[in-house]
Tab-separated table of C-alpha atoms and ligand atoms in Angstrom:
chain	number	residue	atom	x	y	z
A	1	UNK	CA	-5.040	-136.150	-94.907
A	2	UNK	CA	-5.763	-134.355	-91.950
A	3	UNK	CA	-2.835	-133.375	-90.008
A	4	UNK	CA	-1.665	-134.126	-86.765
A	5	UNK	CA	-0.538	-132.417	-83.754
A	6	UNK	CA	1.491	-133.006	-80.530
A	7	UNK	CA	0.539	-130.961	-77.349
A	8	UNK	CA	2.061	-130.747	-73.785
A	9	UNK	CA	-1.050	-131.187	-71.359
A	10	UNK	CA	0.795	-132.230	-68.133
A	11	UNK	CA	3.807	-131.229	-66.641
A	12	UNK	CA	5.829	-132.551	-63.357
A	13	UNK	CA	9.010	-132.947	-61.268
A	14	UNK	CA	11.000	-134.363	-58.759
A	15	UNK	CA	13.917	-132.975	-56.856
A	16	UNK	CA	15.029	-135.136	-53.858
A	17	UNK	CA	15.137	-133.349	-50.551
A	18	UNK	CA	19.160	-133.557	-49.386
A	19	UNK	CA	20.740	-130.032	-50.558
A	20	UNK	CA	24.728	-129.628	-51.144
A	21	UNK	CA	25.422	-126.072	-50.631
A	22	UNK	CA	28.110	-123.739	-52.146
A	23	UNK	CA	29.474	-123.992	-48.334
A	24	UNK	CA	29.251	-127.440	-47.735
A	25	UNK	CA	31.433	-127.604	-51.229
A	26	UNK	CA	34.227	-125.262	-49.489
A	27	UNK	CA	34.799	-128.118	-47.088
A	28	UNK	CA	35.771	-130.739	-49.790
A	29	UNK	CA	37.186	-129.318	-52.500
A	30	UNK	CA	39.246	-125.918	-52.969
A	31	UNK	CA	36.475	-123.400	-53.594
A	32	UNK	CA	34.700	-120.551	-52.613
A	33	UNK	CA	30.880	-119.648	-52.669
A	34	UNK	CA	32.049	-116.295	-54.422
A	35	UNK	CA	33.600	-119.057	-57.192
A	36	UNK	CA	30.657	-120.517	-58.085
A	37	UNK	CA	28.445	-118.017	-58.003
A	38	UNK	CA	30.057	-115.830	-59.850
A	39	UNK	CA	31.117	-118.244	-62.488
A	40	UNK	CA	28.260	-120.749	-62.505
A	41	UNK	CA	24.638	-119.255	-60.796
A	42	UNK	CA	24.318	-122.102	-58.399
A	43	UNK	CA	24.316	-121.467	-54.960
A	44	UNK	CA	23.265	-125.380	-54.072
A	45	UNK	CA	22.091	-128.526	-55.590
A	46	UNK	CA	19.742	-131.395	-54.420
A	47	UNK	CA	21.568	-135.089	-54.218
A	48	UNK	CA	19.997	-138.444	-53.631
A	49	UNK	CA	20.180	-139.949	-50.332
A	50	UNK	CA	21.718	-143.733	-50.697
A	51	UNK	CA	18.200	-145.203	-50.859
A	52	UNK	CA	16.694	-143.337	-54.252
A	53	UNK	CA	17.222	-144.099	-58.143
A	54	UNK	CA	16.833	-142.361	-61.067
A	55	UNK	CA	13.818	-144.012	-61.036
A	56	UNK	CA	12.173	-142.958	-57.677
A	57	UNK	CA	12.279	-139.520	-58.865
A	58	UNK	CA	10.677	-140.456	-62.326
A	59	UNK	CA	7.846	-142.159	-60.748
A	60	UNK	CA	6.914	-138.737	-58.893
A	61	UNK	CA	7.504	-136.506	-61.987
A	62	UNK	CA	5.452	-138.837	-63.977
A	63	UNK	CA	2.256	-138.957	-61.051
A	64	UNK	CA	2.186	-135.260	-60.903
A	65	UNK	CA	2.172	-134.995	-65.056
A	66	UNK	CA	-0.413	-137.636	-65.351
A	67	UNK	CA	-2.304	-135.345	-62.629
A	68	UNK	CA	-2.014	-132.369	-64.664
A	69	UNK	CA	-2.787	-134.156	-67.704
A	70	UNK	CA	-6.182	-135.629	-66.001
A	71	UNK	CA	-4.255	-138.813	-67.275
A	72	UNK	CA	-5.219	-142.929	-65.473
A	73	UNK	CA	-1.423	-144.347	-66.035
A	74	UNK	CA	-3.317	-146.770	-67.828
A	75	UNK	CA	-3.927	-144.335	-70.628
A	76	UNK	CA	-0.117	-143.938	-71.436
A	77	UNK	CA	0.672	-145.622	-74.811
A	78	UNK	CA	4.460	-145.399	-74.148
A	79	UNK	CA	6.958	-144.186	-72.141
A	80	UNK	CA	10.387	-143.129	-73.014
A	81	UNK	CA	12.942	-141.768	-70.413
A	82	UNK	CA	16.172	-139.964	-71.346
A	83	UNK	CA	19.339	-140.628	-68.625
A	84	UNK	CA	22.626	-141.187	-68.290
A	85	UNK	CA	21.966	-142.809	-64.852
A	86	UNK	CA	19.745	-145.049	-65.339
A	87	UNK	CA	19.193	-147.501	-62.281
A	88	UNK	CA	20.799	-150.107	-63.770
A	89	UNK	CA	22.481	-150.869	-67.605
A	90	UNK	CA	18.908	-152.722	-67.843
A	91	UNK	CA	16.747	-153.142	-67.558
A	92	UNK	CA	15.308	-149.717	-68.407
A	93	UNK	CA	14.047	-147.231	-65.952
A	94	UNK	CA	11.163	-146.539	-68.402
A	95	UNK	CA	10.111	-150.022	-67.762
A	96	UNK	CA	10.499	-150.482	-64.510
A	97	UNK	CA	8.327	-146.910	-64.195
A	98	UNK	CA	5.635	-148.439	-66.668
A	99	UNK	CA	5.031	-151.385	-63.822
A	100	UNK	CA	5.545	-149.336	-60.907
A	101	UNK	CA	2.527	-147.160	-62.147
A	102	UNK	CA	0.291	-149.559	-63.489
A	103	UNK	CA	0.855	-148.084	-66.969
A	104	UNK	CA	0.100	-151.945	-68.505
A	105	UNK	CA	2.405	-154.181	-71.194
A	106	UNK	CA	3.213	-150.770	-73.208
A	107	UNK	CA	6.245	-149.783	-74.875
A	108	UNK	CA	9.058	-148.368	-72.366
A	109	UNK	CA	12.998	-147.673	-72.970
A	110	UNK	CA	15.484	-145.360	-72.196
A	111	UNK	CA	17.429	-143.525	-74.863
A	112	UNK	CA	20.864	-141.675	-73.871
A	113	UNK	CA	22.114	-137.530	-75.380
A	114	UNK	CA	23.299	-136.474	-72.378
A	115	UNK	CA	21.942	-133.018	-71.270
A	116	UNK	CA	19.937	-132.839	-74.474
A	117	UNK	CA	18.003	-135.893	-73.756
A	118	UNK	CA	15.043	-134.219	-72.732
A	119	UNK	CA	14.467	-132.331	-76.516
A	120	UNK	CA	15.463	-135.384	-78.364
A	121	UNK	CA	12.587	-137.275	-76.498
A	122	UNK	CA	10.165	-134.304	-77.595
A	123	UNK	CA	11.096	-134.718	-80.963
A	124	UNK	CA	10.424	-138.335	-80.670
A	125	UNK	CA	7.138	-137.988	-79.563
A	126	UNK	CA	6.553	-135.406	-81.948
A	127	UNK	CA	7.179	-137.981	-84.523
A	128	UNK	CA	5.138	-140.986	-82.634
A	129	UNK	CA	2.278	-138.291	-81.921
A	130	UNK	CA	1.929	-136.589	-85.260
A	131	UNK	CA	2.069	-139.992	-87.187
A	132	UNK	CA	-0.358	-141.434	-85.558
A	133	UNK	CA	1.820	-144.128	-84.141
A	134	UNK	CA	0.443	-142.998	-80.526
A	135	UNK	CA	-2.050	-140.490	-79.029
A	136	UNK	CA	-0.525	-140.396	-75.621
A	137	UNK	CA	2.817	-140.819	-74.155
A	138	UNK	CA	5.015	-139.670	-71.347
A	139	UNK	CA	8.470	-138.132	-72.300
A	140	UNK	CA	10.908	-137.979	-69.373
A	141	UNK	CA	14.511	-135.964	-68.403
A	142	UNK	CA	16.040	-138.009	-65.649
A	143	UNK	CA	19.638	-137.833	-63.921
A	144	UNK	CA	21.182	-138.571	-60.245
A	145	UNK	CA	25.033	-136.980	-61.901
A	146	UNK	CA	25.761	-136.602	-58.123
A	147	UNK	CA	26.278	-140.714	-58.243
A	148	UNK	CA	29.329	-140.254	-61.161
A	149	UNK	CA	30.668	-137.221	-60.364
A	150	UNK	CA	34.118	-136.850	-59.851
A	151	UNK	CA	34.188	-135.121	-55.979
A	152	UNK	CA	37.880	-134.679	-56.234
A	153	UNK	CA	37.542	-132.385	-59.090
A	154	UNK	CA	36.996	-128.793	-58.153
A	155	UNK	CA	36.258	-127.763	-62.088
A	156	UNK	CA	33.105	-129.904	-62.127
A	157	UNK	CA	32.055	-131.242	-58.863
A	158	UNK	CA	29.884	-127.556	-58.319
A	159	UNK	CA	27.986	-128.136	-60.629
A	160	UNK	CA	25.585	-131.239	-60.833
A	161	UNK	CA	22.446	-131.962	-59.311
A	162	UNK	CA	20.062	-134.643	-59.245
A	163	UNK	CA	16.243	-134.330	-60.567
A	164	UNK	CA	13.774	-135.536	-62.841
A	165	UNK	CA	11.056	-133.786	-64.817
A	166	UNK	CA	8.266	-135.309	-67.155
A	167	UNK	CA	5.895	-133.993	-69.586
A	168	UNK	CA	2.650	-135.834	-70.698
A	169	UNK	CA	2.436	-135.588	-74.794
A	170	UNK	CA	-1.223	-135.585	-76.285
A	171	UNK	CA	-2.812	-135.579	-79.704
A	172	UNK	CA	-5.687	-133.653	-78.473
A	173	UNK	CA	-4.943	-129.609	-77.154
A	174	UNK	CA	-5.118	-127.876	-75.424
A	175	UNK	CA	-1.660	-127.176	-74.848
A	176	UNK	CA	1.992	-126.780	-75.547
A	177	UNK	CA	2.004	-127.917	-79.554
A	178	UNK	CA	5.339	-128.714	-80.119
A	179	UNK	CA	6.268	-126.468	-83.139
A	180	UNK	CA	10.003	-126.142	-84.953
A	181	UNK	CA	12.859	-128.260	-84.080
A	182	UNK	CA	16.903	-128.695	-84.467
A	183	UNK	CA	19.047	-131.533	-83.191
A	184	UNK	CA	22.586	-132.743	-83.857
A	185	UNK	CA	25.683	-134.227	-82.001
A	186	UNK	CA	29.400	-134.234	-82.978
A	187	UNK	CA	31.056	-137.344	-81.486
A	188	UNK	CA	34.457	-136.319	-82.590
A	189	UNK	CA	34.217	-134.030	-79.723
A	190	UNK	CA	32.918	-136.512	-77.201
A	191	UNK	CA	36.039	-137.075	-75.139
A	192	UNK	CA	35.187	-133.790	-73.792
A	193	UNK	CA	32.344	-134.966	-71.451
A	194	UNK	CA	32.978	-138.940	-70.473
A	195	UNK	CA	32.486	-141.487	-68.203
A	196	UNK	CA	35.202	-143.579	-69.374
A	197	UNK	CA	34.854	-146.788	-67.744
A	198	UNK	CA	31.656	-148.800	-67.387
A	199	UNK	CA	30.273	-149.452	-70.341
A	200	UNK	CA	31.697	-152.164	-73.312
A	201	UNK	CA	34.866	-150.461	-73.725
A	202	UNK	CA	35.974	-150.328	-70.591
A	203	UNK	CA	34.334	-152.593	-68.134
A	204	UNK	CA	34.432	-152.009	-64.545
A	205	UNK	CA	37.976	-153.059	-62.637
A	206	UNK	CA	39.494	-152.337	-59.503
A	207	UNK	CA	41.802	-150.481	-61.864
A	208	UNK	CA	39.181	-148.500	-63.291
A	209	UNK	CA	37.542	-147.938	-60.195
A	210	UNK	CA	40.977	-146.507	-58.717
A	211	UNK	CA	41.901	-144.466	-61.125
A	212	UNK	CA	38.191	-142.617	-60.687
A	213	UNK	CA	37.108	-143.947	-63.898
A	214	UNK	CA	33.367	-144.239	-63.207
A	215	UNK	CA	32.913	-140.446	-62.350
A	216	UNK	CA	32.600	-137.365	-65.311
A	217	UNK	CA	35.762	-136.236	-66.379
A	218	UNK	CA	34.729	-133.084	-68.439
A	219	UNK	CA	36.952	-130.193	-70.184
A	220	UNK	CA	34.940	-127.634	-68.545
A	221	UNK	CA	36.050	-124.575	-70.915
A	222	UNK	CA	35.840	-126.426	-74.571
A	223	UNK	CA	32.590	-127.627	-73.610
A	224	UNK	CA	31.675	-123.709	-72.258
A	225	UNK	CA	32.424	-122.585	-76.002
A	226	UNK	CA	30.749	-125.457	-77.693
A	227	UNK	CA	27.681	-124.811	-75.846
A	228	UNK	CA	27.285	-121.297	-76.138
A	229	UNK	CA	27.224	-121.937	-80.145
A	230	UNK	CA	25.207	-125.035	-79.794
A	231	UNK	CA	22.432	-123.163	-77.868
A	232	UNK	CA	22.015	-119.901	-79.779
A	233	UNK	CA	22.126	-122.061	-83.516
A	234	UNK	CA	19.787	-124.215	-82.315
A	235	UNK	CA	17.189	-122.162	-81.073
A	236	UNK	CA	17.760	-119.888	-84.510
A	237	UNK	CA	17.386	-123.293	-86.179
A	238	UNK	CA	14.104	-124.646	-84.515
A	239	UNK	CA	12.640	-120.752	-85.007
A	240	UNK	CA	13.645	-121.178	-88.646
A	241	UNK	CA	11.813	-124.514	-88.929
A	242	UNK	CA	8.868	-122.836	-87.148
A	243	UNK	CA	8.288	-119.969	-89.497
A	244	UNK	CA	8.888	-117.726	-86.328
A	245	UNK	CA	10.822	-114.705	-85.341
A	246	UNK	CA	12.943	-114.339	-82.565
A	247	UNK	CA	11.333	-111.214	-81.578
A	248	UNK	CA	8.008	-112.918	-81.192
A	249	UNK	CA	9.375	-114.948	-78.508
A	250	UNK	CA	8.212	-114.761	-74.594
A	251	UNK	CA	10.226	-117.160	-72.742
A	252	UNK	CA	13.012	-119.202	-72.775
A	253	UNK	CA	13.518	-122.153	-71.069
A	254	UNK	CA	16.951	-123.925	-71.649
A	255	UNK	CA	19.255	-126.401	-70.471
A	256	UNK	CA	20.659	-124.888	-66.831
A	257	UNK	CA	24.520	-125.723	-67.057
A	258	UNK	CA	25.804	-122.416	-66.612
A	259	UNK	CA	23.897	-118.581	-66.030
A	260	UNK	CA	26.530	-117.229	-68.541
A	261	UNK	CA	25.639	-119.434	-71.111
A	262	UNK	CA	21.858	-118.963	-70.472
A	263	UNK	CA	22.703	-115.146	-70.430
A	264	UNK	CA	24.593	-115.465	-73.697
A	265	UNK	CA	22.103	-117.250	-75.572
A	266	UNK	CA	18.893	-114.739	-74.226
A	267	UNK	CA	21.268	-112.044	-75.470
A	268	UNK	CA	21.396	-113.440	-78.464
A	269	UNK	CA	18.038	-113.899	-79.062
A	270	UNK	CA	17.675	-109.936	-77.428
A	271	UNK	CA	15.900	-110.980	-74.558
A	272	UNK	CA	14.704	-109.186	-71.675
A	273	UNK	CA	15.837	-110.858	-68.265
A	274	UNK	CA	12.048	-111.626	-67.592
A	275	UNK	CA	12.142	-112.991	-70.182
A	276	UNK	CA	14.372	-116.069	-69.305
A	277	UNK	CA	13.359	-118.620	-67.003
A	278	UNK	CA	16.372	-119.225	-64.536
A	279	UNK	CA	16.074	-121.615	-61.974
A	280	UNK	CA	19.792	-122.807	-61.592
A	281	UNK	CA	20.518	-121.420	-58.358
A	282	UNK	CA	18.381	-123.911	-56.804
A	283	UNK	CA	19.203	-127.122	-58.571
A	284	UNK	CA	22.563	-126.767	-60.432
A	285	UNK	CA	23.035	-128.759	-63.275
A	286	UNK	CA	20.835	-131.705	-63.385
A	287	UNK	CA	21.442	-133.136	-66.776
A	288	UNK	CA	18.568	-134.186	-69.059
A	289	UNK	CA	16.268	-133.069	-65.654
A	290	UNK	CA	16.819	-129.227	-66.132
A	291	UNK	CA	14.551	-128.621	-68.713
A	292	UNK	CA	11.663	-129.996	-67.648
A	293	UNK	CA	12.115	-129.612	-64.382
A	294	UNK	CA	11.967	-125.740	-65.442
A	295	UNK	CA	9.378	-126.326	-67.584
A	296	UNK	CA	7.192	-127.520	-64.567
A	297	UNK	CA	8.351	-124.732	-62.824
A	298	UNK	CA	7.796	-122.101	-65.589
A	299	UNK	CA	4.289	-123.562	-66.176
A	300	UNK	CA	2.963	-124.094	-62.621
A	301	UNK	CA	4.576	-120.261	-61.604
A	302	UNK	CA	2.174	-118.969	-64.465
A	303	UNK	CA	5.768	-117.644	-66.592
A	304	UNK	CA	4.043	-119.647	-69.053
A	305	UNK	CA	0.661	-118.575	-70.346
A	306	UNK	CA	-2.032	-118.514	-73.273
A	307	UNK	CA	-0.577	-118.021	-76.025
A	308	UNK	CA	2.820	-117.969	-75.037
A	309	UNK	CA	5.839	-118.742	-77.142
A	310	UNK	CA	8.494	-120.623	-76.013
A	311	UNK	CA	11.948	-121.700	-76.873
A	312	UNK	CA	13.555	-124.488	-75.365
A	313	UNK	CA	17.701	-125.078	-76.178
A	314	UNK	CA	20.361	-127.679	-74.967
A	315	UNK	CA	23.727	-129.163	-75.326
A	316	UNK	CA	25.267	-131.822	-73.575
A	317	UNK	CA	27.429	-135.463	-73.777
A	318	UNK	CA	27.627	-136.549	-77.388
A	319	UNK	CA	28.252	-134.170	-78.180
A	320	UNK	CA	24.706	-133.621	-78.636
A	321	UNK	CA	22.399	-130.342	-78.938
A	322	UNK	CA	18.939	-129.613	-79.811
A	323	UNK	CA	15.899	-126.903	-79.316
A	324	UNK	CA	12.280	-126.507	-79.912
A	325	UNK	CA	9.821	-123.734	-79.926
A	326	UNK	CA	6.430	-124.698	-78.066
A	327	UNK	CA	2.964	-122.629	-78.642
A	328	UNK	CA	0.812	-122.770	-76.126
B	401	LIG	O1	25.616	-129.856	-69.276
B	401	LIG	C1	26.855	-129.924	-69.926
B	401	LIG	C2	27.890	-130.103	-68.879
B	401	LIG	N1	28.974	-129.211	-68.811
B	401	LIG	C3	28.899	-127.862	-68.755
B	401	LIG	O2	27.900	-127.242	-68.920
B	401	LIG	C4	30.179	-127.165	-68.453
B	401	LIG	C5	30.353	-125.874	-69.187
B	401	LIG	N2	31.491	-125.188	-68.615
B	401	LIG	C6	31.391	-124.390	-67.533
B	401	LIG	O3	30.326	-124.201	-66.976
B	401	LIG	C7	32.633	-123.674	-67.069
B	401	LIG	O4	33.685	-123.922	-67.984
B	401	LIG	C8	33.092	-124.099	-65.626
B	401	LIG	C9	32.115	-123.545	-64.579
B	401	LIG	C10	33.175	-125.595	-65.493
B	401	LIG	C11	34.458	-123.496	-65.319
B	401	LIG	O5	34.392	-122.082	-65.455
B	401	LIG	P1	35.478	-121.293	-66.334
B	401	LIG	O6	35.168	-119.873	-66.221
B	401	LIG	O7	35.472	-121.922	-67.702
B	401	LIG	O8	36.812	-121.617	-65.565
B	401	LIG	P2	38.130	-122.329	-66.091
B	401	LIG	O9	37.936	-123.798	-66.228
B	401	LIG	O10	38.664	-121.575	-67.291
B	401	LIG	O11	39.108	-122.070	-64.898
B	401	LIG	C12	39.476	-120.739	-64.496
B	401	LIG	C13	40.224	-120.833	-63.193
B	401	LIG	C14	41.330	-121.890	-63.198
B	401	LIG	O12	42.397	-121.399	-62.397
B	401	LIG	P3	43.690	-120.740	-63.073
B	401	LIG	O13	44.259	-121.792	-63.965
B	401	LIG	O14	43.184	-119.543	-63.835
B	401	LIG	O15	44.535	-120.401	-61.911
B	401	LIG	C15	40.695	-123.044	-62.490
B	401	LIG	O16	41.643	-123.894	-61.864
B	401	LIG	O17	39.330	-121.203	-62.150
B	401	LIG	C16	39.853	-122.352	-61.454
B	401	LIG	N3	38.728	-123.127	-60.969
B	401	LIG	C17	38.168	-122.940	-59.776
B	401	LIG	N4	38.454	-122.090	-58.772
B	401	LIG	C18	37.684	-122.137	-57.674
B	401	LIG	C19	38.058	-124.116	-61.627
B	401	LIG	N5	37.068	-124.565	-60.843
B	401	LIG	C20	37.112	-123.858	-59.682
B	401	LIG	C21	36.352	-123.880	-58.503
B	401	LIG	N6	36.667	-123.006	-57.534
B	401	LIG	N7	35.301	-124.731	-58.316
C-alpha cells in the first residue's frame, strides 16, 4: 500500500479591528499595564464589535487559506471548525461557513477542546487525509472569549482576545506534512476552566445570568501549573512519535496564554528566543485562534521556511492538551 500524507498548503487569519488596551483595562478593573505585562506578555487584545460572529472571522481566515492554497471553495471536501463560541449551539459555524463560501453539500461541524482545539482538528485531518477518507479539507481555530468573559474579574479579564485562524490540509505537498502527534484531556480537572451555565446542565436563567454564570470562571494559577507540564510533555511526546530530536527543532509555535509559559516550555526544549514565535502582545489569548493565527503569521513573516521543523503545543478547557511537529 502506498502511504499517505497530510500537508499544510494554505494558511490564513482574522483578527477583528476594535483593540482593548492594557490602559483601557486600568479603567474597569483594578490593574495596571506594569501587571499584565509583566505577568502575562499582552499589552492589548482585539474584540468583536456587536455586529461580528465567530463566524465572520472564519469566513476571512478560510478566503485567505483557500488563496494561499490556490484552492476554488468548491474543492474543500470538509470543513471542521474548533470553538467554544460558536455563533449559535447550532447549527454549526462550520456549516454555516461551508454555504457562505460556496464550499457545496460537504461535510461541516464544529468539535469543542478548548484552547487545544486547533491540534485536535490537525490530528483529525491527519487521520481523514492519510486514510484516504479526503484529499482536501479546511481545519479551523475560532474564538470571540471577549463575548463570555467575566469583565468583573481582574485574574482573567486581561487576558482574552478574539480571532480566528485556518489552515488548508492537502494530500498532495508541497508543504507542512503533519508529522508526530500527542493529545489528551483530564476532565477531573475541568472545573478549573468553565462556563458553568448554558449548556444541558445548567440552562440559561435570570439566576444564572445574575450570578455571571455565562462568563469563564477560571483558577488562573492551577491551570498556570497544569499547562506548563501539559506543553513541554506534549511536545516531547509528538517529537517521540516523530522519530525527532528536540535539538533538531527551528521553531515553535504554541498556544499564546501566557509568555512565561511559552518561555518555560522553549526552555525546556533549549531554545533560542528566535527561536520561538511570540505574537501575544498583540492578540492576547484567543483560544483555539492562537495557533493558527501564529502559524499564518510565522509562515507569511518567512519564520517558517524550507525545510523547517516545527513544533506546535497547547493546553486548554477539558482539560485538554495536545502538540504536533510539522516538516515543511
Ligand atoms: O488558555 C488557557 C486559559 N488559561 C490560562 O492560560 C491561564 C493560565 N494562568 C495564568 O496565565 C496566570 O495564572 C494569570 C495571568 C491568570 C495570573 O498570574 P499569576 O502570576 O498566576 O497570579 P496569581 O493568580 O497567583 O495572583 C497573584 C496576585 C494576587 O494578589 P495577592 O493575593 O498576591 O495579593 C492577585 O489578586 O496578583 C493579583 N492579580 C492581579 N493584580 C493586578 C491577579 N490578577 C491581577 C491583575 N492585576 N489583572
Amino acid at each position: 500500500m502506498v502511504s499517505r500524507n497530510a500537508y499544510i498548503v494554505g494558511t490564513g487569519h482574522s483578527v477583528p479591528e476594535g483593540v482593548i488596551t492594557n490602559a483601557d483595562l486600568e479603567k474597569i478593573v483594578d490593574t495596571s499595564d506594569e501587571w499584565i505585562t509583566s505577568r502575562t506578555g499582552i499589552k492589548e487584545r482585539r474584540k468583536a464589535d456587536d455586529d461580528t460572529g465567530s463566524s465572520d472571522l472564519v469566513a476571512e481566515a478560510v478566503s485567505d487559506a483557500l488563496e494561499m492554497a490556490g484552492w476554488e471553495p468548491e474543492d474543500v471536501q470538509g470543513i471542521i471548525v474548533g470553538t467554544v463560541t460558536p455563533d449559535y449551539p447550532f447549527p454549526s459555524t462550520a456549516a454555516i461557513v461551508a454555504d457562505r463560501l460556496g464550499m457545496g453539500r460537504i461535510p461541516a461541524y464544529d468539535f469543542e477542546a478548548g484552547c487545544t482545539a486547533f491540534i485536535y482538528g490537525l490530528i483529525q485531518a491527519k487521520a481523514f487525509v492519510e486514510s484516504g477518507m479526503m484529499d482536501r479539507m479546511i481545519v479551523v481555530g475560532a474564538d470571540c472569549l471577549t463575548r463570555i468573559t467575566n469583565w468583573d474579574d481582574r485574574g482573567s479579564c486581561i487576558l482574552f482576545g478574539d480571532g480566528a485562524g485556518a489552515v488548508a490540509v492537502s494530500s498532495r505537498g508541497p508543504g507542512g506534512r503533519l508529522g508526530g502527534w500527542h493529545w489528551g484531556s483530564d476532565g477531573s480537572l475541568g472545573q478549573h476552566l468553565i462556563q458553568k451555565a448554558g449548556g444541558s446542565k445548567r440552562p440559561a436563567s435570570h439566576e444564572t445570568v445574575d450570578r455571571n454564570e455565562h462568563t469563564i470562571f477560571m483558577n488562573g494559577s492551577r491551570i498556570f501549573k497544569h499547562a506548563v507540564r501539559a506543553m513541554h510533555d506534549s511536545c516531547m511526546e509528538a517529537l517521540k512519535k516523530d522519530g525527532t530530536e528536540k535539538s533538531s527543532v527551528d521553531l515553535l509555535v504554541s498556544h499564546q496564554a501566557n509568555l512565561r509559559i511559552i518561555d518555560a516550555t522553549a526552555r525546556a526544549l533549549e531554545l533560542e528566543p528566535e527561536q520561538v514565535f511570540i505574537n501575544i502582545q498583540k492578540y492576547g489569548n484567543t483560544s483555539a485562534a492562537s495557533i493558527p493565527i501564529a502559524l499564518d503569521e510565522a509562515y507569511r513573516s518567512d519564520a517558517i521556511g524550507e525545510s523547517s521543523t516545527v513544533v506546535l503545543a497547547a493546553f486548554g478547557a477539558g482539560l485538554t492538551w495536545g502538540g504536533m511537529i510539522l516538516h515543511w
